[in-house]
Coordinates of C-alpha atoms in Angstrom, one line a residue:
Chain A
M166 CA 119.5 92.2 102.3
L167 CA 118.4 92.3 99.1
A168 CA 120.4 92.4 96.3
I169 CA 119.8 95.6 94.9
D170 CA 120.5 97.4 97.7
A171 CA 123.3 95.3 98.9
A172 CA 124.6 96.1 95.2
A173 CA 124.3 99.6 96.5
Y174 CA 125.9 99.8 99.7
R175 CA 129.3 98.7 97.3
S176 CA 129.2 100.9 94.6
P177 CA 132.1 103.1 94.1
W178 CA 129.2 105.8 93.6
R179 CA 127.8 105.6 97.0
R180 CA 129.5 108.8 98.0
L181 CA 128.4 110.7 95.4
H182 CA 125.2 113.1 96.3
P183 CA 122.1 111.3 95.5
T184 CA 121.5 114.4 93.6
V185 CA 124.2 113.8 91.4
K186 CA 123.1 110.6 90.5
G187 CA 119.3 111.7 90.0
V188 CA 120.6 114.4 87.9
F189 CA 122.7 111.5 85.5
F190 CA 120.5 109.0 85.5
G191 CA 117.1 110.9 85.4
G192 CA 118.2 112.9 82.6
L193 CA 118.9 109.9 80.5
L194 CA 115.3 108.3 81.4
V195 CA 113.9 111.6 80.4
C196 CA 115.7 111.8 76.9
A197 CA 114.4 107.8 77.0
L198 CA 111.0 108.7 77.1
A199 CA 110.4 112.2 75.9
L200 CA 112.7 111.7 72.7
P201 CA 111.9 109.7 69.6
T202 CA 112.6 106.1 70.3
W203 CA 115.1 105.7 67.7
P204 CA 118.4 106.8 68.3
A205 CA 117.6 108.0 71.7
A206 CA 116.7 104.8 73.2
P207 CA 120.1 102.8 71.9
L208 CA 122.0 105.9 72.6
V209 CA 120.8 106.3 76.4
A210 CA 121.1 102.9 76.8
A211 CA 124.2 102.8 76.0
V212 CA 125.4 105.7 78.0
A213 CA 124.2 104.3 81.2
L214 CA 125.8 100.9 80.7
A215 CA 129.0 102.2 80.0
A216 CA 129.1 104.7 83.2
A217 CA 127.5 101.3 85.0
F218 CA 130.1 99.0 83.7
G219 CA 132.3 101.4 83.9
P220 CA 133.6 103.9 86.5
A221 CA 130.7 102.6 88.8
R222 CA 131.6 98.9 88.5
V223 CA 127.7 97.4 88.4
S224 CA 128.3 93.6 88.8
P225 CA 126.9 92.6 85.1
A226 CA 125.1 89.6 86.4
A227 CA 123.5 91.0 89.4
F228 CA 122.2 93.6 87.0
L229 CA 120.8 90.9 84.4
R230 CA 119.1 89.4 87.4
A231 CA 117.3 92.0 88.4
A232 CA 116.8 93.3 84.7
W233 CA 114.9 90.3 83.4
G234 CA 111.8 90.4 85.4
P235 CA 110.4 93.8 84.0
L236 CA 112.3 93.1 80.6
L237 CA 109.9 90.1 80.6
F238 CA 107.3 92.1 81.2
V239 CA 108.0 94.5 78.7
L240 CA 108.1 91.7 76.0
T241 CA 105.2 89.6 77.2
G242 CA 103.2 93.4 77.1
S243 CA 104.5 93.9 73.5
L244 CA 103.3 90.6 71.9
A245 CA 99.9 92.1 72.5
L246 CA 101.4 95.2 70.1
L247 CA 102.1 92.1 67.0
V248 CA 98.4 91.5 66.5
S249 CA 95.3 93.6 65.7
V250 CA 91.8 92.2 67.0
G251 CA 88.1 92.4 65.6
G252 CA 89.8 93.8 61.7
P253 CA 87.2 93.4 58.9
Q254 CA 88.4 90.5 57.4
Q255 CA 89.4 88.1 60.6
I256 CA 89.0 88.4 64.2
V257 CA 93.0 87.9 64.6
A258 CA 95.4 89.1 62.1
L259 CA 99.0 90.3 62.5
D260 CA 99.3 94.1 62.5
P261 CA 101.5 94.7 59.5
A262 CA 102.9 98.0 61.7
G263 CA 102.6 96.1 64.7
P264 CA 106.6 94.8 64.4
A265 CA 107.7 98.4 64.4
R266 CA 105.5 99.4 67.5
A267 CA 106.4 96.6 69.4
A268 CA 110.3 97.3 69.0
E269 CA 109.7 100.7 69.5
V270 CA 107.9 100.3 73.1
T271 CA 110.8 97.8 73.7
G272 CA 113.4 99.9 72.9
R273 CA 112.1 102.8 75.2
A274 CA 111.3 100.7 78.1
A275 CA 114.7 98.7 78.0
A276 CA 116.2 101.9 77.9
A277 CA 114.5 103.5 80.5
I278 CA 114.8 100.0 82.9
C279 CA 118.3 100.3 82.5
C280 CA 118.4 104.1 83.7
Q281 CA 116.1 103.3 86.8
L282 CA 117.8 99.9 87.9
L283 CA 121.4 101.4 87.5
F284 CA 120.2 104.2 89.6
A285 CA 118.6 101.8 92.3
F286 CA 122.3 99.8 91.8
T287 CA 124.2 102.8 93.2
T288 CA 122.3 104.8 95.7
P289 CA 121.1 102.9 99.2
L290 CA 117.8 104.1 100.0
A291 CA 119.0 105.1 103.3
D292 CA 121.0 107.8 101.4
L293 CA 117.9 108.8 99.6
L294 CA 114.9 108.9 101.9
P295 CA 116.2 111.3 104.2
R296 CA 116.5 113.7 101.4
L297 CA 113.3 112.9 99.9
T298 CA 112.1 116.1 102.3
R299 CA 114.1 118.5 100.1
I300 CA 111.6 117.9 97.2
G301 CA 108.9 118.7 99.0
L302 CA 107.2 115.8 100.5
P303 CA 105.4 116.1 104.0
A304 CA 108.2 114.9 107.1
V305 CA 105.5 113.0 108.7
L306 CA 105.6 110.6 105.7
V307 CA 109.4 110.7 104.4
E308 CA 109.3 109.7 108.5
V309 CA 107.3 106.9 107.6
V310 CA 108.8 105.7 104.9
A311 CA 112.2 105.9 106.4
L312 CA 110.7 103.7 109.6
I313 CA 109.0 101.6 106.6
Y314 CA 112.5 100.7 105.4
R315 CA 114.0 100.2 108.0
M316 CA 111.6 97.6 109.4
L317 CA 111.3 96.2 106.2
F318 CA 114.5 93.5 106.4
V319 CA 113.4 92.4 110.1
T320 CA 109.9 91.9 108.5
L321 CA 111.6 89.8 105.3
D322 CA 113.8 87.6 107.9
S323 CA 110.9 86.7 110.0
A324 CA 109.1 86.0 106.8
R325 CA 112.2 83.7 105.9
R326 CA 112.3 81.4 109.2
I327 CA 108.9 81.0 109.1
H328 CA 109.0 79.7 105.6
A329 CA 111.8 77.4 106.0
G330 CA 110.0 76.2 109.3
Q331 CA 106.4 75.4 107.3
A332 CA 108.8 74.2 104.4
G333 CA 110.5 72.0 106.8
R334 CA 107.1 70.3 107.8
L335 CA 106.1 69.9 104.4
G336 CA 104.1 72.9 104.5
Y337 CA 104.3 73.9 100.7
A338 CA 104.3 69.9 99.9
N339 CA 100.5 70.4 97.7
R340 CA 98.6 73.6 96.9
R341 CA 96.1 73.2 99.3
A342 CA 99.1 73.1 102.0
W343 CA 100.9 76.0 100.2
T344 CA 97.8 78.1 100.5
R345 CA 97.1 77.0 104.2
S346 CA 101.0 77.8 105.0
A347 CA 100.6 81.1 103.2
G348 CA 97.8 82.6 105.1
S349 CA 99.2 81.1 108.1
L350 CA 102.6 83.0 107.3
G351 CA 100.8 86.2 106.5
A352 CA 98.9 85.7 110.0
A353 CA 102.1 84.9 111.9
L354 CA 104.0 88.5 110.3
F355 CA 100.9 90.7 111.3
V356 CA 101.3 89.6 114.6
R357 CA 105.1 89.5 115.2
S358 CA 105.4 93.0 113.2
Y359 CA 103.0 94.5 115.3
D360 CA 104.1 93.1 118.8
R361 CA 107.9 94.2 117.5
A362 CA 106.7 97.9 117.3
R363 CA 105.0 98.0 120.6
R364 CA 108.2 96.3 122.0
M365 CA 110.2 99.2 119.8
Q366 CA 107.6 101.5 121.4
R367 CA 108.3 101.0 124.6
G368 CA 112.2 100.5 123.8
L369 CA 112.2 103.9 122.8
E370 CA 109.8 105.4 125.7
C371 CA 112.4 104.2 128.0
R372 CA 115.4 106.2 125.9
G373 CA 113.1 109.4 125.9
Y374 CA 110.9 109.2 122.9
T375 CA 109.0 112.4 122.1
G376 CA 107.8 111.4 118.5
E377 CA 110.8 112.4 116.6
L378 CA 113.2 109.6 115.2
T379 CA 116.4 111.3 114.5
V380 CA 118.9 109.6 113.2
L381 CA 122.2 110.4 111.4
V382 CA 122.5 111.1 107.8
E383 CA 125.9 110.7 106.6
E384 CA 127.0 114.4 105.4
L385 CA 127.8 114.0 101.3
S386 CA 128.9 117.1 99.9
L387 CA 127.1 118.5 96.9
R388 CA 129.3 120.2 94.5
P389 CA 128.1 122.5 91.2
A390 CA 130.4 120.8 89.3
A391 CA 129.5 117.3 90.1
V392 CA 125.9 118.0 89.2
L393 CA 127.2 120.0 86.2
A394 CA 129.3 116.9 84.7
A395 CA 126.3 114.7 85.9
A396 CA 124.4 116.7 83.6
A397 CA 126.4 116.8 80.4
P398 CA 126.1 113.1 79.0
P399 CA 122.0 113.2 78.8
L400 CA 122.3 116.6 77.6
L401 CA 124.9 115.5 74.3
V402 CA 122.5 112.6 74.5
A403 CA 119.7 114.9 73.6
A404 CA 121.5 116.5 71.2
A405 CA 122.8 113.7 69.4
A406 CA 119.2 112.8 69.3
V407 CA 117.9 115.8 67.9
N408 CA 120.5 116.0 65.4
Y409 CA 119.7 112.8 64.0
Q410 CA 116.3 113.6 63.5
L411 CA 117.3 116.8 62.4
G412 CA 119.4 115.3 59.8
A413 CA 116.7 112.2 58.7
G414 CA 114.8 114.9 58.0
L415 CA 116.5 116.9 55.4
Chain B
M111 CA 120.7 87.4 100.6
T112 CA 120.1 84.2 98.4
T113 CA 117.8 83.2 100.7
V114 CA 115.4 86.2 100.5
H115 CA 114.4 84.2 97.0
E116 CA 112.9 80.9 98.7
V117 CA 110.2 82.9 100.4
L118 CA 110.2 85.9 97.6
E119 CA 109.5 85.3 93.6
V120 CA 112.2 88.0 93.0
G121 CA 112.0 88.5 89.3
S122 CA 109.1 87.4 88.6
S123 CA 106.7 88.1 85.7
D124 CA 104.2 90.0 87.3
M125 CA 101.5 93.3 86.5
H126 CA 103.5 96.0 87.6
I127 CA 103.8 98.6 84.4
A128 CA 107.5 98.2 83.6
E129 CA 109.4 101.8 84.0
G130 CA 108.9 103.3 80.5
F131 CA 106.3 101.1 79.1
L132 CA 104.0 103.7 79.4
P133 CA 104.2 106.9 76.8
W134 CA 105.2 109.9 79.2
Q135 CA 101.9 111.5 78.8
H136 CA 99.9 108.7 79.9
A137 CA 102.5 108.1 82.7
A138 CA 102.0 111.8 84.1
A139 CA 98.0 111.5 83.4
W140 CA 97.7 108.3 85.6
T141 CA 100.0 110.4 88.3
A142 CA 97.5 113.1 88.1
A143 CA 94.9 110.6 88.5
A144 CA 96.2 108.8 91.8
A145 CA 97.4 111.9 93.4
P146 CA 94.5 113.3 94.8
F147 CA 93.8 109.5 96.8
V148 CA 97.4 109.7 98.3
A149 CA 97.3 112.9 99.2
H150 CA 93.6 112.2 101.0
G151 CA 95.4 109.3 102.5
I152 CA 98.5 111.3 103.5
R153 CA 96.5 114.0 105.3
S154 CA 94.4 111.2 107.3
L155 CA 97.6 109.5 107.8
T156 CA 99.1 112.8 109.7
H157 CA 96.0 113.3 111.8
A158 CA 96.4 110.2 112.9
V159 CA 100.3 110.2 113.6
R160 CA 99.4 113.9 115.4
A161 CA 96.2 112.4 117.2
D162 CA 98.6 109.9 118.4
P163 CA 102.4 109.9 118.3
D164 CA 102.3 106.2 119.2
A165 CA 100.5 104.9 116.2
K166 CA 103.8 106.1 114.0
L167 CA 105.4 102.6 114.9
L168 CA 102.3 100.8 114.6
I169 CA 102.0 102.4 110.9
G170 CA 105.8 101.3 110.1
A171 CA 105.1 97.9 111.0
S172 CA 102.0 97.9 108.6
G173 CA 103.8 98.9 105.8
A174 CA 106.8 96.5 106.3
F175 CA 103.8 94.1 106.5
C176 CA 102.0 94.9 103.3
F177 CA 105.3 95.2 101.5
V178 CA 106.6 91.4 102.4
L179 CA 103.0 90.0 102.5
S180 CA 103.0 91.5 98.4
A181 CA 106.2 89.8 97.7
L182 CA 105.0 86.5 99.2
K183 CA 105.2 83.4 96.7
I184 CA 101.7 81.7 95.8
P185 CA 101.0 78.7 93.6
S186 CA 99.9 79.7 89.8
V187 CA 98.0 77.6 87.4
T188 CA 100.7 77.8 85.0
G189 CA 103.4 75.6 87.6
S190 CA 104.8 78.7 88.3
C191 CA 104.5 81.6 90.9
S192 CA 103.4 84.7 91.2
H193 CA 102.2 87.3 94.1
P194 CA 99.2 88.8 95.9
T195 CA 98.3 92.3 95.4
G196 CA 98.2 92.1 99.2
A197 CA 95.4 95.5 98.4
G198 CA 91.9 93.5 100.2
L199 CA 93.7 92.0 103.2
G200 CA 95.4 96.4 103.6
A201 CA 92.1 97.6 102.6
V202 CA 90.1 95.7 105.2
L203 CA 92.4 95.9 107.9
F204 CA 93.7 99.6 107.7
R205 CA 90.8 101.1 105.5
P206 CA 91.7 102.2 101.6
P207 CA 92.7 106.1 102.9
V208 CA 95.7 104.9 104.3
M209 CA 96.5 101.8 102.1
A210 CA 96.3 104.2 99.4
V211 CA 99.8 105.6 101.0
L212 CA 101.1 102.2 102.0
G213 CA 100.6 100.9 98.6
T214 CA 102.2 103.5 97.0
I215 CA 105.4 103.1 99.3
T216 CA 105.4 99.7 98.8
L217 CA 105.3 100.3 95.1
L218 CA 108.1 102.9 95.7
F219 CA 109.9 99.9 97.6
Q220 CA 109.3 97.6 94.8
A221 CA 110.5 99.6 92.0
L222 CA 113.9 100.4 93.8
L223 CA 114.3 97.2 96.0
L224 CA 112.8 94.5 93.8
A225 CA 112.8 96.3 90.4
H226 CA 108.8 95.7 90.3
G227 CA 107.7 98.3 88.5
G228 CA 109.1 101.6 87.6
L229 CA 109.2 105.3 88.6
T230 CA 107.4 107.3 86.2
T231 CA 104.8 104.6 86.0
L232 CA 104.4 104.6 89.5
G233 CA 101.6 106.9 89.6
A234 CA 99.8 104.0 86.9
N235 CA 100.9 101.7 89.1
A236 CA 99.3 103.4 92.3
F237 CA 96.4 104.3 90.9
S238 CA 95.7 100.5 90.0
M239 CA 97.2 98.5 93.1
A240 CA 96.9 101.5 95.7
V241 CA 93.9 103.0 95.0
V242 CA 91.0 101.1 92.8
G243 CA 92.1 97.5 94.4
P244 CA 91.6 98.5 97.5
W245 CA 88.3 100.8 97.2
T246 CA 86.7 98.3 95.7
A247 CA 87.8 95.5 98.2
Y248 CA 86.4 97.6 100.8
G249 CA 83.4 98.3 98.5
A250 CA 82.9 94.6 98.4
Y251 CA 84.1 93.9 102.0
R252 CA 81.3 96.5 103.5
L253 CA 78.5 95.3 100.9
V254 CA 78.7 91.3 102.1
R255 CA 79.2 92.5 105.7
S256 CA 76.0 94.4 105.6
A257 CA 74.4 91.7 103.4
T258 CA 75.5 88.7 105.8
A259 CA 74.8 91.0 108.7
S260 CA 71.9 88.1 110.2
A261 CA 74.9 85.1 109.5
G262 CA 77.3 84.4 111.9
E263 CA 80.1 86.4 113.1
Q264 CA 82.8 83.8 111.5
T265 CA 81.0 83.3 107.7
S266 CA 80.0 86.9 107.2
L267 CA 83.6 87.7 107.7
G268 CA 85.1 84.8 106.1
L269 CA 82.6 85.5 102.5
A270 CA 83.4 89.4 103.2
V271 CA 87.2 88.7 103.1
F272 CA 87.5 86.4 100.7
C273 CA 85.6 88.8 98.5
A274 CA 87.4 91.9 99.3
A275 CA 90.5 89.8 98.5
S276 CA 89.6 88.3 94.9
L277 CA 87.4 91.0 93.8
G278 CA 90.6 93.7 94.9
S279 CA 92.8 91.9 93.0
L280 CA 90.6 91.6 89.8
A281 CA 89.9 95.1 89.9
T282 CA 93.8 95.7 90.1
Y283 CA 94.2 93.5 86.9
T284 CA 91.7 94.8 85.2
T285 CA 92.4 98.7 85.6
T286 CA 96.5 97.8 84.6
S287 CA 94.7 96.0 81.3
V288 CA 92.6 99.5 80.8
Q289 CA 95.5 101.4 80.9
L290 CA 97.6 99.0 79.1
A291 CA 95.1 99.3 76.2
L292 CA 94.0 103.1 76.2
A293 CA 97.9 103.5 75.9
F294 CA 98.5 101.2 72.9
P295 CA 94.7 101.1 71.3
D296 CA 94.6 98.3 68.6
P297 CA 94.5 99.9 65.2
A298 CA 91.2 98.0 63.8
S299 CA 89.5 98.1 66.9
G300 CA 91.0 100.6 69.3
F301 CA 90.3 100.7 73.3
L302 CA 87.8 97.5 73.0
G303 CA 89.9 95.5 70.9
S304 CA 93.7 96.3 72.8
F305 CA 91.7 95.6 76.2
A306 CA 90.3 92.1 75.0
T307 CA 94.0 91.3 73.6
F308 CA 95.7 92.5 77.1
A309 CA 92.6 91.3 79.7
G310 CA 93.2 87.6 77.4
I311 CA 96.7 87.7 77.8
F312 CA 96.6 87.9 81.7
S313 CA 93.1 86.6 82.6
L314 CA 94.7 83.2 82.1
T315 CA 96.9 83.6 85.3
Q316 CA 95.2 86.2 87.2
I317 CA 91.6 84.6 87.5
P318 CA 92.7 81.4 89.3
L319 CA 95.1 83.7 90.9
A320 CA 92.5 85.6 92.6
V321 CA 90.7 82.9 93.8
I322 CA 93.7 81.6 95.4
E323 CA 94.3 85.4 97.3
G324 CA 90.8 85.1 98.2
L325 CA 91.6 81.7 100.1
I326 CA 94.8 82.9 101.0
T327 CA 93.5 86.2 102.9
V328 CA 90.5 83.8 104.3
V329 CA 92.8 81.9 106.1
L330 CA 95.0 84.5 107.3
V331 CA 92.4 86.7 108.7
R332 CA 90.7 83.5 110.5
M333 CA 94.1 83.0 112.2
L334 CA 94.0 86.5 113.1
V335 CA 90.6 86.2 114.4
R336 CA 91.8 82.8 116.7
V337 CA 95.2 84.3 117.8
T338 CA 94.4 88.6 118.2
P339 CA 90.7 89.4 118.2
D340 CA 91.5 92.3 120.5
Q341 CA 93.8 93.8 117.7
L342 CA 91.0 92.8 114.9
R343 CA 88.5 94.7 117.4
R344 CA 90.8 97.7 117.4
L345 CA 91.2 97.8 113.6
G346 CA 87.5 97.8 113.3
V347 CA 87.3 94.6 111.7
L348 CA 85.5 92.2 114.3
R349 CA 81.7 93.7 115.7
R350 CA 81.5 91.7 118.7
P351 CA 83.5 90.8 121.2
A352 CA 82.0 87.3 121.6
A353 CA 83.2 87.0 118.0
A354 CA 86.3 84.9 118.9
A355 CA 84.2 81.9 120.2
P356 CA 84.1 78.8 117.8
T357 CA 80.9 78.5 116.8
A358 CA 78.5 75.9 114.5
S359 CA 79.3 78.4 111.4
T360 CA 83.0 78.1 111.8
E361 CA 82.5 74.4 109.3
A362 CA 80.6 76.7 107.1
T363 CA 83.9 78.7 106.6
E364 CA 86.1 75.8 106.5
E365 CA 84.6 74.3 103.5
K366 CA 84.9 77.0 101.8
A367 CA 88.1 77.9 102.8
G368 CA 89.1 74.6 101.8

């Protein structure tokens, strides 16, 4: 399993309806994106992290491991905002407004990444995918998405095994071998995935498959009170940020 | 759980625009730009499934394949590792409309399972990786295929696949640079200066990566030609029934691939 999905299955918030978590983290995400970065971003990050490390009991180490990739992208991308190119004096010059702009983008993105990741850390995809039809996505698409999700882990496992076999035969010893091994790994995966899909098809047909893949979705109760409670923190953050802005403007 | 990291570089710096990095107006605009292509793809997918219910499992297998492929580690010049975009291969095997859907689903899973890319930036990432990349790759593939129609099947296919994969990869990265430059124009020189900065930072690693991805894809397709020529013929990649037979032109492709 992948680390984030595994953490989501262990999360105490797993039993909460995805809508509740969507309202909570989605509301915070909208606050981070739509409100002025200072003070909205730090407030959003603080609320999201407090909820995650408190009641949702997300492991900080696992969270950091998942977050450093996107944060690295944000930091490299922000570096480009520090300089100005093609100015009248110098071709490349430090932009005096650059640090403020870079800090704003980094703050906004970091807060947004927290919201996205913590939603993923508390909601297994298997709970989320069957409910996507409710937001108006075509049923065929949702079925294909769920099918891809189920086949993903077997395909990942095949890739891991083929990779281990190749590495044991010095398949990744130098760049040339690496290129050849990566190509063969892809080809073998393609052949195996198609073969497995065809065998699965035959197996399903023997069990009366008519084109519908019905699976049991765990019933989670959606209480209006829970949705309201989830909507409260984002609304409070928005009110606090707007209040601060108005106070600063006076 | 941890062994997945041996095969997949989880959390490496890649070109997926992270959540919240784009201003929300840009994120919305790119989502609107990608939407017609994805909707068109969904319609062709629905038609395919309605015409042949058996296609559903194969589409599922293709989607899982695209996800795993785009998470494979490939060597990079800087000593670190990176991922292939898989856009070129996907476009050649499954055609760009289907790839628009499979690519977007792959990006959704990458955002939620691997923390690569974001949910509000899904539209922007889908536009570069599931629309521009596959269409450029497919255009290059058709062009090279028709230009080399007189050459041997192996040479023609090898060249076309190489061009498709590397140009698809380059087009993806160029589009991402354009997206970032539009969002953050340079205070002195505007969009062009900013594009030069972003493209400059990323081209150091992305141009060699595009070549490596091209080579890997050639190896992959040559192996598929040897192992499952029927499957490739069914997908419309191979044109002549005798294509799988090794000919003198094999060596030419081999030199290029090596």
